[in-house]
Coordinates of C-alpha atoms in Angstrom, one line a residue:
X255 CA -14.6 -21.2 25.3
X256 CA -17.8 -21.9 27.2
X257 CA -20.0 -24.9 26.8
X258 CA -23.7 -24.3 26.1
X259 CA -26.6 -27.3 24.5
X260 CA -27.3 -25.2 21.3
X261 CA -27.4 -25.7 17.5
X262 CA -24.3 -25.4 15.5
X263 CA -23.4 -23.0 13.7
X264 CA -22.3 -25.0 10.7
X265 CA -24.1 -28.8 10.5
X266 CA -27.9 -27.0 12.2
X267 CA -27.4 -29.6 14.9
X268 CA -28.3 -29.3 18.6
X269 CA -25.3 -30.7 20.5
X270 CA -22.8 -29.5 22.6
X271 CA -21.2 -26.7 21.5
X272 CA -18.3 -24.0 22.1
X273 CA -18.6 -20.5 21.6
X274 CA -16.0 -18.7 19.5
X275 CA -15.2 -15.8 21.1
X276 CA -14.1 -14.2 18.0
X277 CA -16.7 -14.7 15.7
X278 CA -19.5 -15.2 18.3
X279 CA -20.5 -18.6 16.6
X280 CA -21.1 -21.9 18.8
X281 CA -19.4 -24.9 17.1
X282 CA -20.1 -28.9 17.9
X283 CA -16.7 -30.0 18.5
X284 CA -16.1 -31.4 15.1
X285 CA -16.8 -28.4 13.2
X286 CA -14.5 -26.4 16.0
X287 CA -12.1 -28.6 15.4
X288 CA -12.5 -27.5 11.4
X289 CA -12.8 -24.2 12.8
X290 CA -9.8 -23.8 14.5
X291 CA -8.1 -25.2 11.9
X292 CA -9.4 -22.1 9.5
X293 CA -8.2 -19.9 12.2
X294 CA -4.4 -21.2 12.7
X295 CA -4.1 -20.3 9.2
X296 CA -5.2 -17.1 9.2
X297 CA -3.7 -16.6 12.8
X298 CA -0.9 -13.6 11.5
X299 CA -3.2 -11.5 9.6
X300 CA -6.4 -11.7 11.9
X301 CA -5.4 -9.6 14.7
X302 CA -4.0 -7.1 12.5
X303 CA -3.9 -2.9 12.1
X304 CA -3.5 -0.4 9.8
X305 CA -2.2 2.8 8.1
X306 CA 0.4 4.0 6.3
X307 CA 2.7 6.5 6.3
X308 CA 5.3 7.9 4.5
X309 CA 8.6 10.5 3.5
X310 CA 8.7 13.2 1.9
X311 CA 10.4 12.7 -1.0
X312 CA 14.2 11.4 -0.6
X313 CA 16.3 13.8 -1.7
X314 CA 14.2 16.4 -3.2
X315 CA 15.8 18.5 -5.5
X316 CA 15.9 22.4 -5.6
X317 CA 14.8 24.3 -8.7
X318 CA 16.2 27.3 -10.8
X319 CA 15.2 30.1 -8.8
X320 CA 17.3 28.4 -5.7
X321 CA 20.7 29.1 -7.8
X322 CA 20.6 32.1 -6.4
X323 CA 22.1 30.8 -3.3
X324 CA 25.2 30.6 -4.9
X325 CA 25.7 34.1 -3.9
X326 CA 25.3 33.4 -0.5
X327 CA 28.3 30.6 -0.4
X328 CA 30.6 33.1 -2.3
X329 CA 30.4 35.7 0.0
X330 CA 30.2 33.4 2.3
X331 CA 33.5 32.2 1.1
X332 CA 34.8 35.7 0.9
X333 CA 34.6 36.3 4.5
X334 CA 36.2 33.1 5.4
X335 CA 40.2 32.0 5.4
X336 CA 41.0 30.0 2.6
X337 CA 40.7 26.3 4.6
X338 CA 36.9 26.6 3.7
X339 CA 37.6 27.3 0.2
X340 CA 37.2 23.5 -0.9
X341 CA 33.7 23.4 1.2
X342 CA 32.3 25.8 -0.5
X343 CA 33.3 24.6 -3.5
X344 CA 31.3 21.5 -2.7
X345 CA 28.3 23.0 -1.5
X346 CA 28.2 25.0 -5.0
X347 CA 28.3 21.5 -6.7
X348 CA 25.3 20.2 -4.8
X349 CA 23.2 23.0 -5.3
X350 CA 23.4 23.3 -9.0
X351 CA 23.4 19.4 -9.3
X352 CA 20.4 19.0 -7.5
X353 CA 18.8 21.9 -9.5
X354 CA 20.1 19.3 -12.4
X355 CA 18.3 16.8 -11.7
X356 CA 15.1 18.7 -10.9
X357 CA 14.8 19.6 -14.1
X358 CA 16.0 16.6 -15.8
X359 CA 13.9 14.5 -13.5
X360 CA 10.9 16.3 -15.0
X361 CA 12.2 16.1 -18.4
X362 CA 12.4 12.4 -17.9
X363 CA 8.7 12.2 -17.1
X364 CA 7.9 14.3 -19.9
X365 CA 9.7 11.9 -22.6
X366 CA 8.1 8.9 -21.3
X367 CA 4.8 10.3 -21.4
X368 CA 5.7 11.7 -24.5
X369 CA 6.0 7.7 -25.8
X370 CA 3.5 6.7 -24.4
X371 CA 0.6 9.5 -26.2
X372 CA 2.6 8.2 -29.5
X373 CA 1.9 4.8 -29.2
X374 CA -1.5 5.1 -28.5
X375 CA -1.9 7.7 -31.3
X376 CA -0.3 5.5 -33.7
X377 CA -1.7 1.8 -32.9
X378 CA -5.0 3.5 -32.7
X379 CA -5.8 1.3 -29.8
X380 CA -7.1 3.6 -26.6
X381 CA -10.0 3.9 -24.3
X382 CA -11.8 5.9 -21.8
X383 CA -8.9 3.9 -19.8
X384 CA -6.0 4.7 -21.4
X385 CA -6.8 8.8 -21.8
X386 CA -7.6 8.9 -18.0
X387 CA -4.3 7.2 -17.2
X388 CA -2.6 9.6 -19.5
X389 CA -4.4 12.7 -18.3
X390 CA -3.5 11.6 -14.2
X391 CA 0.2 11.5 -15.5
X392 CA 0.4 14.6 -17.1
X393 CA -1.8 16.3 -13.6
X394 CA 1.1 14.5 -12.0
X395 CA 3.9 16.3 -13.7
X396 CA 2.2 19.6 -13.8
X397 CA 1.5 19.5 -9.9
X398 CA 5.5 18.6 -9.5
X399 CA 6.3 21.5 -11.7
X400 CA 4.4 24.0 -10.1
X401 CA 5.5 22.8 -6.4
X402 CA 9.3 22.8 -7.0
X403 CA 11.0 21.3 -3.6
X404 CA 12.7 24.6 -1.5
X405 CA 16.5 24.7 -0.4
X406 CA 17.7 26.7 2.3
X407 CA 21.4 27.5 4.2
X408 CA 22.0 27.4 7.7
X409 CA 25.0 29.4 8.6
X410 CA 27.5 28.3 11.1
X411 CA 28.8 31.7 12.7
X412 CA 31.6 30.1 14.7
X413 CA 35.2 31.3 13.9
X414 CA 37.1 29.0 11.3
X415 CA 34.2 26.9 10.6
X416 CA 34.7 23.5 8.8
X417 CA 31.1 23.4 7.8
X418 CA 28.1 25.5 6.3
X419 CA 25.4 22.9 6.2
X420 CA 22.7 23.3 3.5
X421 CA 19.6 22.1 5.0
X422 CA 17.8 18.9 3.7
X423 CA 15.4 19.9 0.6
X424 CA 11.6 19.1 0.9
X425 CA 8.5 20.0 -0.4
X426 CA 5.3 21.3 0.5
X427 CA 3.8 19.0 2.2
X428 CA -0.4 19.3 1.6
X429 CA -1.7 17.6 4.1
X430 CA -5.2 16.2 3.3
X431 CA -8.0 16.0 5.4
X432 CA -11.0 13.5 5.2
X433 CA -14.9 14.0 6.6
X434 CA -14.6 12.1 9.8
X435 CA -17.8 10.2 8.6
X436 CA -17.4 7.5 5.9
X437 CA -20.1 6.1 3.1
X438 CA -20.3 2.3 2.8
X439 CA -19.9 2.0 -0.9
X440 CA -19.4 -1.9 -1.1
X441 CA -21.7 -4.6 1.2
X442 CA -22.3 -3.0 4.6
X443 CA -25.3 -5.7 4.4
X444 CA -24.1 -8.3 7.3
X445 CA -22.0 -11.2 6.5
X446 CA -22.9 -13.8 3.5
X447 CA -22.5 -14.9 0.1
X448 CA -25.3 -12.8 -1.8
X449 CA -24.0 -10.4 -4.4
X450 CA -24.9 -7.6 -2.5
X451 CA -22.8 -8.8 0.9
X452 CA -19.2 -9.6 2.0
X453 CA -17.3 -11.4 4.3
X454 CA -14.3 -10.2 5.5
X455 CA -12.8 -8.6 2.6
X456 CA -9.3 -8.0 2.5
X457 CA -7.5 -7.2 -0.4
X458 CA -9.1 -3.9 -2.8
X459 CA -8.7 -2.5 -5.7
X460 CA -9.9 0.9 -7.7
X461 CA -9.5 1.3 -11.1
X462 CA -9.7 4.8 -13.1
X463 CA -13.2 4.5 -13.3
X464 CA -13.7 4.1 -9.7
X465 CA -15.0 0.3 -9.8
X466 CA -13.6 -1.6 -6.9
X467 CA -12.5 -5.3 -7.1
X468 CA -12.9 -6.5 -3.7
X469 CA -10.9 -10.1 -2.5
X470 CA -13.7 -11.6 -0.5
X471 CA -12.1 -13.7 1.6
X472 CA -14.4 -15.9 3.5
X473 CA -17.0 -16.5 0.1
X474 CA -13.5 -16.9 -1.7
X475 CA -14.4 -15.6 -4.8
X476 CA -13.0 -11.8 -6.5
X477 CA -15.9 -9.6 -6.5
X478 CA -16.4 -6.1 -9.0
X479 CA -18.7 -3.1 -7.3
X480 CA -19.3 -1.1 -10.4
X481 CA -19.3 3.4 -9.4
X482 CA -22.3 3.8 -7.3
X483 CA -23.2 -0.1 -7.5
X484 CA -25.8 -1.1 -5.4
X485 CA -24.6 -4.9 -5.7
X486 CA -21.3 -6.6 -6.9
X487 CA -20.6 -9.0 -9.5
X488 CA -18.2 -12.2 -9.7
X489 CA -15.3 -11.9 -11.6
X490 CA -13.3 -14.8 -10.1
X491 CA -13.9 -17.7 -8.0
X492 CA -17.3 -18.0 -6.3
X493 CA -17.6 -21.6 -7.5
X494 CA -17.1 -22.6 -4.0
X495 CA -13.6 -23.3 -1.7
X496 CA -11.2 -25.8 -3.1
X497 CA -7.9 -26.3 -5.4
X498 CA -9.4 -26.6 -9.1
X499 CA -8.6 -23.9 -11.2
X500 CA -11.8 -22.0 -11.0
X501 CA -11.8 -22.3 -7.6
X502 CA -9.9 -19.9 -4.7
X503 CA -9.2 -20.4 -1.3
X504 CA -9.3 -17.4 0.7
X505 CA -7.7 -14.7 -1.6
X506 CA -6.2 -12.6 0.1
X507 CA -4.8 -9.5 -2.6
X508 CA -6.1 -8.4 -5.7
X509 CA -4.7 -6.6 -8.5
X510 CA -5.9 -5.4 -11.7
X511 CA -3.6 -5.0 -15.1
X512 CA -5.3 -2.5 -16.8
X513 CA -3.0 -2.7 -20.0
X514 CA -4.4 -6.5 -20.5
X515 CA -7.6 -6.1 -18.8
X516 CA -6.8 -9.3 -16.4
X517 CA -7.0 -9.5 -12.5
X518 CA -4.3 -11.2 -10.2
X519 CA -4.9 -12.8 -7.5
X520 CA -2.8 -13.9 -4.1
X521 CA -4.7 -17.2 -3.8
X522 CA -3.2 -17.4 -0.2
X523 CA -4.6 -21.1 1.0
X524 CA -3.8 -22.7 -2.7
X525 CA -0.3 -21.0 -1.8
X526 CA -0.8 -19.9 -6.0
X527 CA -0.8 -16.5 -8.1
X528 CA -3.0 -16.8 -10.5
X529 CA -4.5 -14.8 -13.4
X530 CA -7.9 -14.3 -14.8
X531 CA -8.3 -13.3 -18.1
X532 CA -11.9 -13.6 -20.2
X533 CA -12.9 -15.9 -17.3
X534 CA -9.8 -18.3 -18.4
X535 CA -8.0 -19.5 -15.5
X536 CA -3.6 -19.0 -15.1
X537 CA -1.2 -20.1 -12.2
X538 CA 1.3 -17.5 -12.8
X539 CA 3.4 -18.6 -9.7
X540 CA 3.0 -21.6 -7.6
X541 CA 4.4 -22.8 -4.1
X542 CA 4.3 -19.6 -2.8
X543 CA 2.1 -18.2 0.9
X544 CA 1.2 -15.3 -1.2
X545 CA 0.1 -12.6 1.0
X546 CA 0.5 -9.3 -0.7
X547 CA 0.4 -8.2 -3.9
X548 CA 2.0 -4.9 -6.1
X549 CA 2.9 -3.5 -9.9
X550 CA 5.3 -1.1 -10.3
X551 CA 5.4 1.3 -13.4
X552 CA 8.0 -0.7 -14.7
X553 CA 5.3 -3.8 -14.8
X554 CA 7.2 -6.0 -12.3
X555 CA 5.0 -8.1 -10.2
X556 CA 5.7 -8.0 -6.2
X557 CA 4.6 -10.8 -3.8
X558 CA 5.3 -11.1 -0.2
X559 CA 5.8 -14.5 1.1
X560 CA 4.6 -14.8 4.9
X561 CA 5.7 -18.0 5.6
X562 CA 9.8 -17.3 4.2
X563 CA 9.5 -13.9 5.4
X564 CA 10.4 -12.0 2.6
X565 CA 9.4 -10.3 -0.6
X566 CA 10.1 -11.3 -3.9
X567 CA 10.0 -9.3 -7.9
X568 CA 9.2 -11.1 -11.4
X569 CA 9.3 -9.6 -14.5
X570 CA 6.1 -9.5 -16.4
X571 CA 5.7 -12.7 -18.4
X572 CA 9.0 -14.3 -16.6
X573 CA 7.2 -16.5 -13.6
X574 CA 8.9 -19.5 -14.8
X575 CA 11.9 -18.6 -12.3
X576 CA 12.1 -18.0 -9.0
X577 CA 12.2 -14.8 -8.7
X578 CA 14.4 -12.2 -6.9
X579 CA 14.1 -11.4 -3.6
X580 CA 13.5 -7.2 -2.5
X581 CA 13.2 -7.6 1.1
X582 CA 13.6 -9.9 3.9
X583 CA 14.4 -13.1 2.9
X584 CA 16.7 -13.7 6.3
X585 CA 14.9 -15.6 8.6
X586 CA 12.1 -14.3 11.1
X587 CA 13.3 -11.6 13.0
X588 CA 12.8 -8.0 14.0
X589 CA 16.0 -6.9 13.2
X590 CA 16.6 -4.6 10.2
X591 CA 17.3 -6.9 7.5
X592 CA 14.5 -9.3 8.5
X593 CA 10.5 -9.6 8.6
X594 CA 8.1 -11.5 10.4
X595 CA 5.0 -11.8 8.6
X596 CA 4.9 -9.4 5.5
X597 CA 1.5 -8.9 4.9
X598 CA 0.5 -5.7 2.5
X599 CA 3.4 -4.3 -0.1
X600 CA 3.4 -0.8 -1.7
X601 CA 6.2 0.6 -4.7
X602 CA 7.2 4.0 -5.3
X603 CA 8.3 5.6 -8.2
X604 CA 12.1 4.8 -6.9
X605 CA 11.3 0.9 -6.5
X606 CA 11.2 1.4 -3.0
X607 CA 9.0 -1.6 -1.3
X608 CA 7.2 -0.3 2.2
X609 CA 5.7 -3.2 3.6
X610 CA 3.0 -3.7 6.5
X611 CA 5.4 -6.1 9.1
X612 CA 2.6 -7.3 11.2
X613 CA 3.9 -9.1 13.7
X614 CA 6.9 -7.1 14.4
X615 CA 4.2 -4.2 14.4
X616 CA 5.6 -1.7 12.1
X617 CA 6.3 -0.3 8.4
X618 CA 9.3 -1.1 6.9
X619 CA 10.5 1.0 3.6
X620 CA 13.4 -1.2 1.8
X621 CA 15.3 1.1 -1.3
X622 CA 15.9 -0.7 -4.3
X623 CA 19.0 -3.2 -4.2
X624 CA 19.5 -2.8 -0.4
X625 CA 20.4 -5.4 2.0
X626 CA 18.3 -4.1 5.1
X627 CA 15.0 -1.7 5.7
X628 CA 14.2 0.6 7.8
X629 CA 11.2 1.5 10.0
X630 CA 9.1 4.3 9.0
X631 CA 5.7 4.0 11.0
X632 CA 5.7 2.2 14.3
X633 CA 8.0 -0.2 15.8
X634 CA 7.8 1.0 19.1
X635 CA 6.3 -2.3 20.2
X636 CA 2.7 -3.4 19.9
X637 CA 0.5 -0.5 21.2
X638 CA -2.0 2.6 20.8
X639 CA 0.1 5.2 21.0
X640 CA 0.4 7.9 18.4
X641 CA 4.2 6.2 18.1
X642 CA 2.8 2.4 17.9
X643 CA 1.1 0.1 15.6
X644 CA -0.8 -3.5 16.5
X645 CA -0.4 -5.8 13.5
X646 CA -0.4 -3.2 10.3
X647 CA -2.2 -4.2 7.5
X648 CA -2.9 -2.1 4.3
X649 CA 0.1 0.1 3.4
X650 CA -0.2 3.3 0.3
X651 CA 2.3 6.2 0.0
X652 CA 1.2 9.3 -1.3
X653 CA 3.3 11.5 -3.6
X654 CA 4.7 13.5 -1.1
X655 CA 6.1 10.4 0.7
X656 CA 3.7 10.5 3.4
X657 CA 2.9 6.7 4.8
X658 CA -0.6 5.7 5.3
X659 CA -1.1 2.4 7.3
X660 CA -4.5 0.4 8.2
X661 CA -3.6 0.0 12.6
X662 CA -5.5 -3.6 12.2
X663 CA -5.8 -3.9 15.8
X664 CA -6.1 -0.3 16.5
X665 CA -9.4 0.0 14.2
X666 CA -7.9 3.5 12.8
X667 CA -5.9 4.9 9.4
X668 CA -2.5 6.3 10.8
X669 CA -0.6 8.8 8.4
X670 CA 3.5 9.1 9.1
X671 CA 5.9 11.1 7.6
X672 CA 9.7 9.1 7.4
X673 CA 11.6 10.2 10.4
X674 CA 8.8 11.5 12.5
X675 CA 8.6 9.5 15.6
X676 CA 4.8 9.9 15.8
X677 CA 1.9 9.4 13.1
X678 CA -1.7 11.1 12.8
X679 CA -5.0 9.8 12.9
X680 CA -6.5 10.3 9.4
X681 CA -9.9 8.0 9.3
X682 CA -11.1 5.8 12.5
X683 CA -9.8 6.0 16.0
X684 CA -12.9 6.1 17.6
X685 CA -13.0 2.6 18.9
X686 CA -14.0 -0.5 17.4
X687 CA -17.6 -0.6 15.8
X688 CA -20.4 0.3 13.0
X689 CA -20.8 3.4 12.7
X690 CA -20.1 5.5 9.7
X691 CA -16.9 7.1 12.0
X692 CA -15.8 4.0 13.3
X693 CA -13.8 0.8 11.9
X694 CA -13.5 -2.9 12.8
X695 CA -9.9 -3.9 11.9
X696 CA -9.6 -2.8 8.7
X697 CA -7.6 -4.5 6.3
X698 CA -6.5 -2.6 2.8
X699 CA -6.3 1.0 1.7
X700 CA -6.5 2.2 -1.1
X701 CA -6.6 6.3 -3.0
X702 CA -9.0 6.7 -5.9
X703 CA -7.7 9.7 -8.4
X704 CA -9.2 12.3 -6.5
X705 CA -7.2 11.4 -3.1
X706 CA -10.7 9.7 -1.3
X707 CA -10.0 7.0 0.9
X708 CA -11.1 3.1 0.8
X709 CA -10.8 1.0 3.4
X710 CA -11.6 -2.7 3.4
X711 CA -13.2 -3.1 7.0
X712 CA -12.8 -6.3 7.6
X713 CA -15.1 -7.1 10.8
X714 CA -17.8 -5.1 9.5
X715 CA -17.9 -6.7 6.0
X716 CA -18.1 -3.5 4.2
X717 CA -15.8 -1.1 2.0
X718 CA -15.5 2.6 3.6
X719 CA -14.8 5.8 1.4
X720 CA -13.4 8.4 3.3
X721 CA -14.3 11.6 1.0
X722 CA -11.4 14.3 0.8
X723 CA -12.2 17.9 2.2
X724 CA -9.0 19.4 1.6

């Protein structure tokens, strides 16, 4: 801090003031005292990065056509003494199973999906919504269909081999590109409260129709940008900071239940999930340092906890308990079975939870019912190496497992594959600034229906979309 006569950023006053070197403000010393205390708070998320990145697909499963490598292991077997007889056996078994539960794993999807087009057909209740939702689910299982995962053997040629390893199944992996230049299509106008500003959004949100719901942190309020918007709308909060139930204090996550048409929200300061429903106010969970939030198909709400280190599931409509805990939830640590600061949660289709571990600097991808995670982007220490992440934020997995983290700290979009021990630069990466190419450590990601990228920059006050090219 330096001292300089000046007016104050907050009470107008000429006294004598500090400057913030992170926000550039001068401050008499009773308001940077208020300051300061603002900033403690927020002290694990500001200086945070992000990205994500993700696996392929665990255990992808072969199709029909791969039977044919049945052959293979029988004259495989053929030409081998009868000690391998029993391996070969096996390996038979795991090919066809796997080309099992291909199929059924398909036929799954189709049944549900199947239940779902009935309901809606015979409660007569649908919308522009719900026919989207139902037309990206069926695009889903087509695409899956016609890009069956691919099995291969490796043959061992020593003598008396023990072993004849079938290599690990994967799929084609289509790796997108986006233009290196983003549009601002949410504030971008400098810092403030007016509807047609931000500052410092965090959390985002984009629903079928493309409208993003934005957790504006600093005017702590929940704010809509309609498709193509020129301005946003309040659809939460906004009635200043404070504890009331029409009030927030800097949200930091945002969700939107499309089935019920309500928005929660990770009140973060008021340490409170609450709902929003027709304007009418819910605390859904209380005495909780909400950071994060997540839905999984199933409906079950995720929260991570930053303060207990740990992530926790409810059942929709069941917030009346205290939960279960998903990750974490073993002190602050950096070892495998522990967090320290969860900040940003995604869930597959398998109930896997990836979460952004800021402060330990890395991804961490935790398999339904486990009792430790494991690192799949970073954790090679804070850093800017292809290898490294400096306090990840935003966190979204693709369908072909691939892990897409906001590098806070890093000012870039970092895509990682699970088991690759380096990540790609996807969006950013050209140092820290304004321009269309560049980021200011951005917060949230997020992947409208046709695969363009959003990014909540936080220091710039503006949502970026990436547009696909490939």
């Amino acid at each position: 801090m330096t001292t300089n006569k000046t007016q104050c950023f907050t009470c107008n006053k000429d006294k004598i003031t500090y400057l913030c070197d992170g926000c550039l403000k001068n401050f008499c010393l009773m308001d940077l005292t208020r300051h300061r205390q603002i900033l403690n708070h927020e002290l694990h998320h500001i200086i945070n990065d992000y990205d994500q990145f993700k696996q392929i697909f665990n255990e992808q499963k072969p199709s029909l056509h791969d039977l044919s490598l049945i052959d293979q292991i029988n004259q495989w077997e053929l030409d081998s003494i009868d000690k391998i007889k029993q391996k070969a056996k096996d390996s038979r078994e795991i090919v066809i199973k796997s080309s099992e539960t291909f199929l059924n794993d398909i036929e799954m999807k189709f049944s549900d999906l199947n239940g779902q087009i009935k309901q809606f057909h015979n409660e007569n209740e649908f919308n522009e919504i719900n026919l989207n939702y139902l037309r990206t689910e069926l695009l889903k299982i087509r695409e899956e269909y016609n890009n069956p995962p691919t099995t291969s053997i490796q043959l061992d040629f020593q003598p008396f081999t023990n072993d004849i390893p079938i290599i690990s199944l994967e799929k084609k992996l289509k790796l997108n590109k986006w233009k290196r230049n983003a549009i601002t299509v949410a504030g971008g106008n400098g810092y403030g409260e007016k509807l047609n500003q931000l500052y410092h959004p965090e959390g985002i949100f984009i629903d079928k129709n493309k409208n993003i719901f934005i957790a504006d942190y600093y005017n702590h309020r929940i704010v809509e940008w309609k498709y193509n918007g020129k301005q946003g709308q309040i659809i939460a909060g906004g009635n200043g900071k404070g504890n009331r139930i029409n009030q927030l204090n800097y949200p930091t996550d945002v969700i939107v239940d499309q089935q019920n048409h309500s928005i929660m929200i990770a009140d973060w300061q008021n340490r409170r999930i609450v709902q929003w429903v027709n304007q009418n106010q819910y605390i859904l969970i209380d005495n909780i340092d909400c950071f994060g939030l997540a839905m999984d198909k199933h409906r079950f709400l995720y929260v991570s906890d930053n303060m207990k280190n740990e992530v926790r599931r409810w059942k929709l409509g069941e917030y009346n308990n205290e939960g279960v805990i998903v990750a974490g939830g073993n002190g602050k640590g950096d070892q495998l079975s522990q967090l320290n600061f969860p900040a940003y949660i995604f869930i597959d289709e398998e109930q896997s939870v990836y979460i952004s571990d800021q402060n330990n600097h890395r991804v961490m991808k935790w398999r339904k019912d486990a009792k430790e995670g494991r690192a799949v982007a970073g954790g090679n220490g804070k850093g800017e190496k292809l290898n490294q992440l400096s306090s990840p934020q935003g966190v979204i997995v693709d369908h072909f497992g691939q892990i897409y983290v906001a590098d806070f700290c890093n000012h870039r979009i970092m895509r990682w594959r699970e088991g690759k021990e380096e990540g790609e630069i996807v969006a950013g990466g050209n140092g820290k600034g304004i321009q269309s190419n560049q980021l200011d450590h951005p917060m949230a990601l997020y992947f409208d229906h046709e695969r363009n990228l959003y990014v909540a920059d936080y220091n710039n006050h503006r949502i970026e979309k990436f547009e696909i090219v490939l």
